[in-house]
Amino acid sequence: MGAQLRVYKRRIKSVTATKKITKAMEMIAASRIVKAQRQVTASTPYATELTRAVTAVATGSNTKHPLTTEVDSPVRAAVLLITSDRGLAGGYSANAIKAADQLTERLRGEGKEVDTYIVGRKGVSYYGFRERKVVDSWTGFTDNPTYADAKKVADPLIEAVQKDTAEGGVDELHIVFTEFISMLTQTPVQTRLLPLSLEKAAEESGTKGEILPLFDFEPSAEDVLDALLPRYVESRIYNALLQAAASKHAATRRAMKSATDNAGELIKSLSRLANAARQAEITQEISEIVGGASALADATAGSDK
């Protein structure tokens, strides 16, 4: 076997092994998408009803609360960016980071200071490499987040919202994550969690245009909002984490399918080159045999004379 043919066969073997790995990763990601979709579906009713409750309390009272009251001149905003712990997902994390950068620039253009919080190693690495300040970060659970993880993320954000800006608090809370729309479409979104827009909350909870019933609040509307504030933020962050996880798995599946298809095409191309090299070797061997036989025949004819 010639040296060139050995090189082609070695590359075919290597690409074939890579193809098996990417195919396995594609199948694993596809199975995880189904689980993540179920979790998103299961978490949606709770988030919807909680938003409905907050809307009812805010509409039925005149209480000023960080959950529902706009600050006249906001000076600081918190931005929570959700990325992935792992790569091999195409532009998933890069697109979320780009959306967060756009939001940060817009907030700074409005004269607000921005405190950044990050979920996922990809976002942490990006900001660390560029030496950008990050208030807090969390890693290790983006593929399969739990409500406990969402609570861990929400606690310092809720504390920042409840503080005065002079003490390091924030007036607004924004979140950037990737919304799972379908297996083929995942879109980075920017949304403001706090203060809650009652019109937007009514749309999300399906109460827009409805006449809400009157409520009596015990012990007070402010105490009810104090109790609902952490639950609302936790549920919204949990839903965002689940959406991001489903989007990441879908992006991984798509990237691995593309890698598997490319590996298949490369194997075909290398196989054609290997066949051509083998045919060239056979042709050369035949030419050498024919040439040797011809030379032998000439030498035999010369000796007969």
Tab-separated table of C-alpha atoms in Angstrom:
chain	number	residue	atom	x	y	z
A	1	MET	CA	0.000	0.000	0.000
A	2	GLY	CA	1.340	3.408	-0.991
A	3	ALA	CA	1.980	6.234	1.470
A	4	GLN	CA	-0.775	8.421	-0.008
A	5	LEU	CA	-3.368	5.660	0.271
A	6	ARG	CA	-2.392	5.033	3.910
A	7	VAL	CA	-2.911	8.726	4.685
A	8	TYR	CA	-6.414	8.683	3.171
A	9	LYS	CA	-7.384	5.502	5.031
A	10	ARG	CA	-6.103	6.944	8.314
A	11	ARG	CA	-8.152	10.115	7.811
A	12	ILE	CA	-11.264	8.122	6.879
A	13	LYS	CA	-10.909	6.104	10.087
A	14	SER	CA	-10.487	9.276	12.157
A	15	VAL	CA	-13.474	11.068	10.582
A	16	THR	CA	-15.633	7.936	10.965
A	17	ALA	CA	-14.887	7.880	14.706
A	18	THR	CA	-15.740	11.579	14.956
A	19	LYS	CA	-18.992	10.982	13.090
A	20	LYS	CA	-20.011	8.312	15.614
A	21	ILE	CA	-19.362	10.742	18.481
A	22	THR	CA	-21.329	13.613	16.919
A	23	LYS	CA	-24.212	11.276	16.066
A	24	ALA	CA	-24.341	10.060	19.668
A	25	MET	CA	-24.294	13.665	20.948
A	26	GLU	CA	-27.092	14.559	18.535
A	27	MET	CA	-29.267	11.737	19.870
A	28	ILE	CA	-28.517	12.652	23.507
A	29	ALA	CA	-29.434	16.300	22.873
A	30	ALA	CA	-32.669	15.242	21.146
A	31	SER	CA	-33.693	13.172	24.179
A	32	ARG	CA	-32.906	16.040	26.552
A	33	ILE	CA	-35.015	18.485	24.532
A	34	VAL	CA	-38.138	16.426	25.228
A	35	LYS	CA	-37.496	16.504	28.985
A	36	ALA	CA	-36.774	20.238	28.932
A	37	GLN	CA	-39.955	20.930	26.955
A	38	ARG	CA	-42.000	19.019	29.531
A	39	GLN	CA	-40.468	21.078	32.323
A	40	VAL	CA	-41.226	24.347	30.508
A	41	THR	CA	-44.830	23.262	29.971
A	42	ALA	CA	-45.176	22.213	33.605
A	43	SER	CA	-43.785	25.501	34.961
A	44	THR	CA	-45.917	27.788	32.794
A	45	PRO	CA	-49.292	27.479	34.648
A	46	TYR	CA	-47.706	28.405	38.002
A	47	ALA	CA	-45.942	31.432	36.516
A	48	THR	CA	-49.158	32.515	34.777
A	49	GLU	CA	-51.299	32.273	37.916
A	50	LEU	CA	-48.668	34.031	40.006
A	51	THR	CA	-48.553	36.885	37.494
A	52	ARG	CA	-52.360	37.013	37.621
A	53	ALA	CA	-52.234	37.301	41.420
A	54	VAL	CA	-49.649	40.081	41.296
A	55	THR	CA	-51.734	41.937	38.721
A	56	ALA	CA	-54.833	41.622	40.899
A	57	VAL	CA	-53.040	42.948	43.977
A	58	ALA	CA	-51.404	45.841	42.110
A	59	THR	CA	-54.654	46.794	40.399
A	60	GLY	CA	-56.741	46.585	43.560
A	61	SER	CA	-54.484	48.719	45.740
A	62	ASN	CA	-52.605	52.003	45.669
A	63	THR	CA	-49.576	50.602	47.491
A	64	LYS	CA	-46.166	51.680	46.209
A	65	HIS	CA	-43.936	48.645	45.982
A	66	PRO	CA	-40.705	47.782	44.102
A	67	LEU	CA	-42.602	44.994	42.354
A	68	THR	CA	-45.042	47.297	40.574
A	69	THR	CA	-43.967	50.931	41.018
A	70	GLU	CA	-41.890	52.753	38.421
A	71	VAL	CA	-39.048	54.894	39.793
A	72	ASP	CA	-39.202	58.489	38.584
A	73	SER	CA	-35.508	58.696	37.709
A	74	PRO	CA	-33.909	55.222	37.741
A	75	VAL	CA	-30.134	55.325	38.120
A	76	ARG	CA	-29.099	51.665	38.299
A	77	ALA	CA	-30.325	48.479	36.630
A	78	ALA	CA	-29.418	44.819	37.090
A	79	VAL	CA	-29.062	42.559	34.041
A	80	LEU	CA	-29.167	38.771	34.422
A	81	LEU	CA	-27.588	36.980	31.441
A	82	ILE	CA	-28.236	33.249	30.964
A	83	THR	CA	-25.709	31.333	28.853
A	84	SER	CA	-24.496	27.738	28.768
A	85	ASP	CA	-21.887	25.840	30.759
A	86	ARG	CA	-20.779	23.922	27.661
A	87	GLY	CA	-19.999	24.585	24.030
A	88	LEU	CA	-20.786	22.578	20.884
A	89	ALA	CA	-24.047	24.507	20.510
A	90	GLY	CA	-23.344	26.751	17.538
A	91	GLY	CA	-23.967	30.430	18.266
A	92	TYR	CA	-26.287	29.815	21.229
A	93	SER	CA	-24.233	31.540	23.961
A	94	ALA	CA	-22.739	34.116	21.580
A	95	ASN	CA	-26.199	35.298	20.525
A	96	ALA	CA	-27.351	35.664	24.147
A	97	ILE	CA	-24.192	37.603	25.029
A	98	LYS	CA	-24.736	39.877	22.024
A	99	ALA	CA	-28.311	40.580	23.142
A	100	ALA	CA	-27.054	41.386	26.667
A	101	ASP	CA	-24.441	43.778	25.262
A	102	GLN	CA	-27.129	45.571	23.248
A	103	LEU	CA	-29.341	45.876	26.337
A	104	THR	CA	-26.442	47.150	28.431
A	105	GLU	CA	-25.586	49.799	25.851
A	106	ARG	CA	-29.214	50.926	25.711
A	107	LEU	CA	-29.488	51.200	29.494
A	108	ARG	CA	-26.238	53.131	29.709
A	109	GLY	CA	-27.496	55.386	26.939
A	110	GLU	CA	-30.449	56.164	29.219
A	111	GLY	CA	-28.024	57.265	31.935
A	112	LYS	CA	-28.242	54.135	34.100
A	113	GLU	CA	-25.451	52.186	35.727
A	114	VAL	CA	-25.590	48.458	34.946
A	115	ASP	CA	-24.853	45.619	37.359
A	116	THR	CA	-24.307	42.341	35.506
A	117	TYR	CA	-25.188	38.891	36.838
A	118	ILE	CA	-24.343	35.796	34.780
A	119	VAL	CA	-25.481	32.178	34.631
A	120	GLY	CA	-23.254	29.760	32.682
A	121	ARG	CA	-19.511	29.304	32.195
A	122	LYS	CA	-19.566	30.676	28.644
A	123	GLY	CA	-20.809	34.067	29.802
A	124	VAL	CA	-18.460	34.090	32.794
A	125	SER	CA	-15.474	33.293	30.526
A	126	TYR	CA	-16.492	35.966	28.026
A	127	TYR	CA	-16.733	38.711	30.635
A	128	GLY	CA	-13.649	37.491	32.495
A	129	PHE	CA	-11.506	37.503	29.346
A	130	ARG	CA	-12.558	41.100	28.633
A	131	GLU	CA	-12.108	42.081	32.294
A	132	ARG	CA	-15.679	43.273	32.647
A	133	LYS	CA	-17.118	43.574	36.123
A	134	VAL	CA	-19.634	40.918	37.178
A	135	VAL	CA	-21.504	41.283	40.474
A	136	ASP	CA	-22.283	37.560	40.832
A	137	SER	CA	-22.268	34.404	38.715
A	138	TRP	CA	-23.503	30.806	38.847
A	139	THR	CA	-22.381	27.727	36.918
A	140	GLY	CA	-22.888	23.988	36.774
A	141	PHE	CA	-26.647	23.589	36.270
A	142	THR	CA	-27.597	25.128	32.930
A	143	ASP	CA	-28.277	21.778	31.227
A	144	ASN	CA	-30.798	20.661	33.848
A	145	PRO	CA	-31.845	23.549	36.134
A	146	THR	CA	-34.047	23.043	39.194
A	147	TYR	CA	-36.225	25.416	41.173
A	148	ALA	CA	-33.553	25.429	43.885
A	149	ASP	CA	-31.077	26.729	41.299
A	150	ALA	CA	-33.522	29.471	40.295
A	151	LYS	CA	-33.956	30.457	43.950
A	152	LYS	CA	-30.183	30.607	44.388
A	153	VAL	CA	-29.969	33.007	41.447
A	154	ALA	CA	-33.017	35.042	42.491
A	155	ASP	CA	-32.035	35.708	46.132
A	156	PRO	CA	-29.237	38.283	45.519
A	157	LEU	CA	-31.303	39.927	42.776
A	158	ILE	CA	-34.307	40.336	45.085
A	159	GLU	CA	-32.021	41.704	47.772
A	160	ALA	CA	-30.610	44.247	45.291
A	161	VAL	CA	-34.120	45.347	44.270
A	162	GLN	CA	-35.158	45.868	47.886
A	163	LYS	CA	-32.069	47.947	48.712
A	164	ASP	CA	-31.750	51.661	48.200
A	165	THR	CA	-29.535	52.629	45.253
A	166	ALA	CA	-27.245	54.519	47.625
A	167	GLU	CA	-26.517	51.181	49.330
A	168	GLY	CA	-25.864	49.304	46.091
A	169	GLY	CA	-29.464	48.519	45.198
A	170	VAL	CA	-31.068	48.672	41.757
A	171	ASP	CA	-34.197	50.304	40.371
A	172	GLU	CA	-34.795	47.809	37.560
A	173	LEU	CA	-34.212	44.113	36.937
A	174	HIS	CA	-33.764	42.819	33.389
A	175	ILE	CA	-33.140	39.283	32.149
A	176	VAL	CA	-31.606	38.059	28.875
A	177	PHE	CA	-32.171	34.447	27.873
A	178	THR	CA	-32.876	32.327	24.799
A	179	GLU	CA	-36.548	31.548	24.261
A	180	PHE	CA	-37.391	28.103	22.910
A	181	ILE	CA	-39.891	28.534	20.064
A	182	SER	CA	-39.416	25.280	18.159
A	183	MET	CA	-36.797	22.636	17.412
A	184	LEU	CA	-35.461	24.879	14.642
A	185	THR	CA	-35.976	28.323	16.171
A	186	GLN	CA	-34.533	29.716	19.393
A	187	THR	CA	-34.467	33.473	19.876
A	188	PRO	CA	-32.517	35.580	22.425
A	189	VAL	CA	-34.948	37.848	24.277
A	190	GLN	CA	-34.600	40.824	26.619
A	191	THR	CA	-37.329	41.361	29.179
A	192	ARG	CA	-37.770	43.536	32.252
A	193	LEU	CA	-38.863	41.620	35.326
A	194	LEU	CA	-39.088	44.559	37.744
A	195	PRO	CA	-40.843	46.884	38.029
A	196	LEU	CA	-43.635	44.775	36.595
A	197	SER	CA	-45.545	46.354	33.721
A	198	LEU	CA	-49.205	45.764	34.583
A	199	GLU	CA	-50.240	45.907	30.929
A	200	LYS	CA	-47.646	43.328	29.942
A	201	ALA	CA	-48.506	41.195	32.972
A	202	ALA	CA	-52.169	41.265	31.976
A	203	GLU	CA	-51.241	40.022	28.496
A	204	GLU	CA	-49.084	37.220	29.879
A	205	SER	CA	-51.695	36.087	32.405
A	206	GLY	CA	-54.611	36.395	29.974
A	207	THR	CA	-56.429	39.018	32.043
A	208	LYS	CA	-56.139	41.920	29.606
A	209	GLY	CA	-59.566	43.471	29.150
A	210	GLU	CA	-61.030	41.529	32.079
A	211	ILE	CA	-62.670	43.202	35.046
A	212	LEU	CA	-60.793	41.845	38.021
A	213	PRO	CA	-62.712	41.178	41.265
A	214	LEU	CA	-62.194	43.372	44.320
A	215	PHE	CA	-60.041	41.952	47.094
A	216	ASP	CA	-59.550	42.611	50.772
A	217	PHE	CA	-55.905	42.234	51.722
A	218	GLU	CA	-54.834	40.809	55.062
A	219	PRO	CA	-52.787	42.030	56.783
A	220	SER	CA	-52.158	44.600	53.985
A	221	ALA	CA	-51.575	44.868	50.245
A	222	GLU	CA	-47.918	45.739	50.898
A	223	ASP	CA	-47.400	42.565	52.933
A	224	VAL	CA	-49.029	40.517	50.175
A	225	LEU	CA	-46.723	42.059	47.576
A	226	ASP	CA	-43.730	41.435	49.866
A	227	ALA	CA	-44.704	37.756	49.922
A	228	LEU	CA	-45.338	37.589	46.176
A	229	LEU	CA	-42.134	39.411	45.146
A	230	PRO	CA	-39.673	36.528	45.704
A	231	ARG	CA	-42.103	33.945	44.318
A	232	TYR	CA	-42.663	36.016	41.178
A	233	VAL	CA	-38.939	36.578	40.513
A	234	GLU	CA	-38.050	32.953	41.271
A	235	SER	CA	-40.757	31.563	38.977
A	236	ARG	CA	-39.800	33.853	36.101
A	237	ILE	CA	-36.094	33.037	36.444
A	238	TYR	CA	-36.886	29.321	36.685
A	239	ASN	CA	-38.967	29.490	33.510
A	240	ALA	CA	-36.156	31.404	31.766
A	241	LEU	CA	-33.599	28.786	32.852
A	242	LEU	CA	-35.803	26.005	31.477
A	243	GLN	CA	-36.353	27.879	28.212
A	244	ALA	CA	-32.605	28.421	27.919
A	245	ALA	CA	-31.870	24.744	28.640
A	246	ALA	CA	-34.316	23.585	25.953
A	247	SER	CA	-32.824	26.104	23.507
A	248	LYS	CA	-29.295	24.952	24.282
A	249	HIS	CA	-30.161	21.295	23.692
A	250	ALA	CA	-31.890	22.198	20.423
A	251	ALA	CA	-28.858	24.219	19.326
A	252	THR	CA	-26.554	21.325	20.258
A	253	ARG	CA	-28.709	18.878	18.320
A	254	ARG	CA	-28.649	21.113	15.255
A	255	ALA	CA	-24.886	21.684	15.499
A	256	MET	CA	-24.153	17.975	15.968
A	257	LYS	CA	-26.436	17.032	13.066
A	258	SER	CA	-24.563	19.493	10.865
A	259	ALA	CA	-21.236	18.058	12.064
A	260	THR	CA	-22.438	14.498	11.384
A	261	ASP	CA	-23.589	15.437	7.873
A	262	ASN	CA	-20.295	17.207	7.167
A	263	ALA	CA	-18.355	14.183	8.415
A	264	GLY	CA	-20.359	11.967	6.049
A	265	GLU	CA	-19.568	14.234	3.105
A	266	LEU	CA	-15.889	14.310	4.070
A	267	ILE	CA	-15.783	10.502	4.268
A	268	LYS	CA	-17.280	10.284	0.755
A	269	SER	CA	-14.711	12.754	-0.563
A	270	LEU	CA	-11.819	10.924	1.110
A	271	SER	CA	-13.117	7.581	-0.154
A	272	ARG	CA	-13.101	8.885	-3.730
A	273	LEU	CA	-9.555	10.149	-3.290
A	274	ALA	CA	-8.501	6.828	-1.747
A	275	ASN	CA	-10.054	4.912	-4.669
A	276	ALA	CA	-8.277	7.170	-7.143
A	277	ALA	CA	-4.979	6.643	-5.325
A	278	ARG	CA	-5.504	2.869	-5.297
A	279	GLN	CA	-6.353	2.856	-9.012
A	280	ALA	CA	-3.221	4.917	-9.707
A	281	GLU	CA	-1.136	2.385	-7.778
A	282	ILE	CA	-2.698	-0.530	-9.684
A	283	THR	CA	-2.121	1.241	-13.000
A	284	GLN	CA	1.479	1.909	-12.059
A	285	GLU	CA	2.000	-1.742	-11.049
A	286	ILE	CA	0.469	-2.960	-14.314
A	287	SER	CA	2.672	-0.549	-16.271
A	288	GLU	CA	5.722	-1.824	-14.409
A	289	ILE	CA	4.752	-5.464	-15.084
A	290	VAL	CA	4.118	-4.773	-18.765
A	291	GLY	CA	7.349	-2.827	-19.040
A	292	GLY	CA	9.296	-5.611	-17.328
A	293	ALA	CA	7.734	-8.270	-19.531
A	294	SER	CA	8.503	-6.222	-22.646
A	295	ALA	CA	12.111	-5.733	-21.565
A	296	LEU	CA	12.432	-9.461	-20.816
A	297	ALA	CA	10.973	-10.345	-24.227
A	298	ASP	CA	13.422	-7.979	-25.965
A	299	ALA	CA	16.315	-9.447	-24.042
A	300	THR	CA	15.260	-13.012	-24.907
A	301	ALA	CA	14.858	-12.133	-28.601
A	302	GLY	CA	18.358	-10.589	-28.618
A	303	SER	CA	19.957	-13.714	-27.114
A	304	ASP	CA	18.275	-15.983	-29.728
A	305	LYS	CA	20.048	-14.128	-32.489
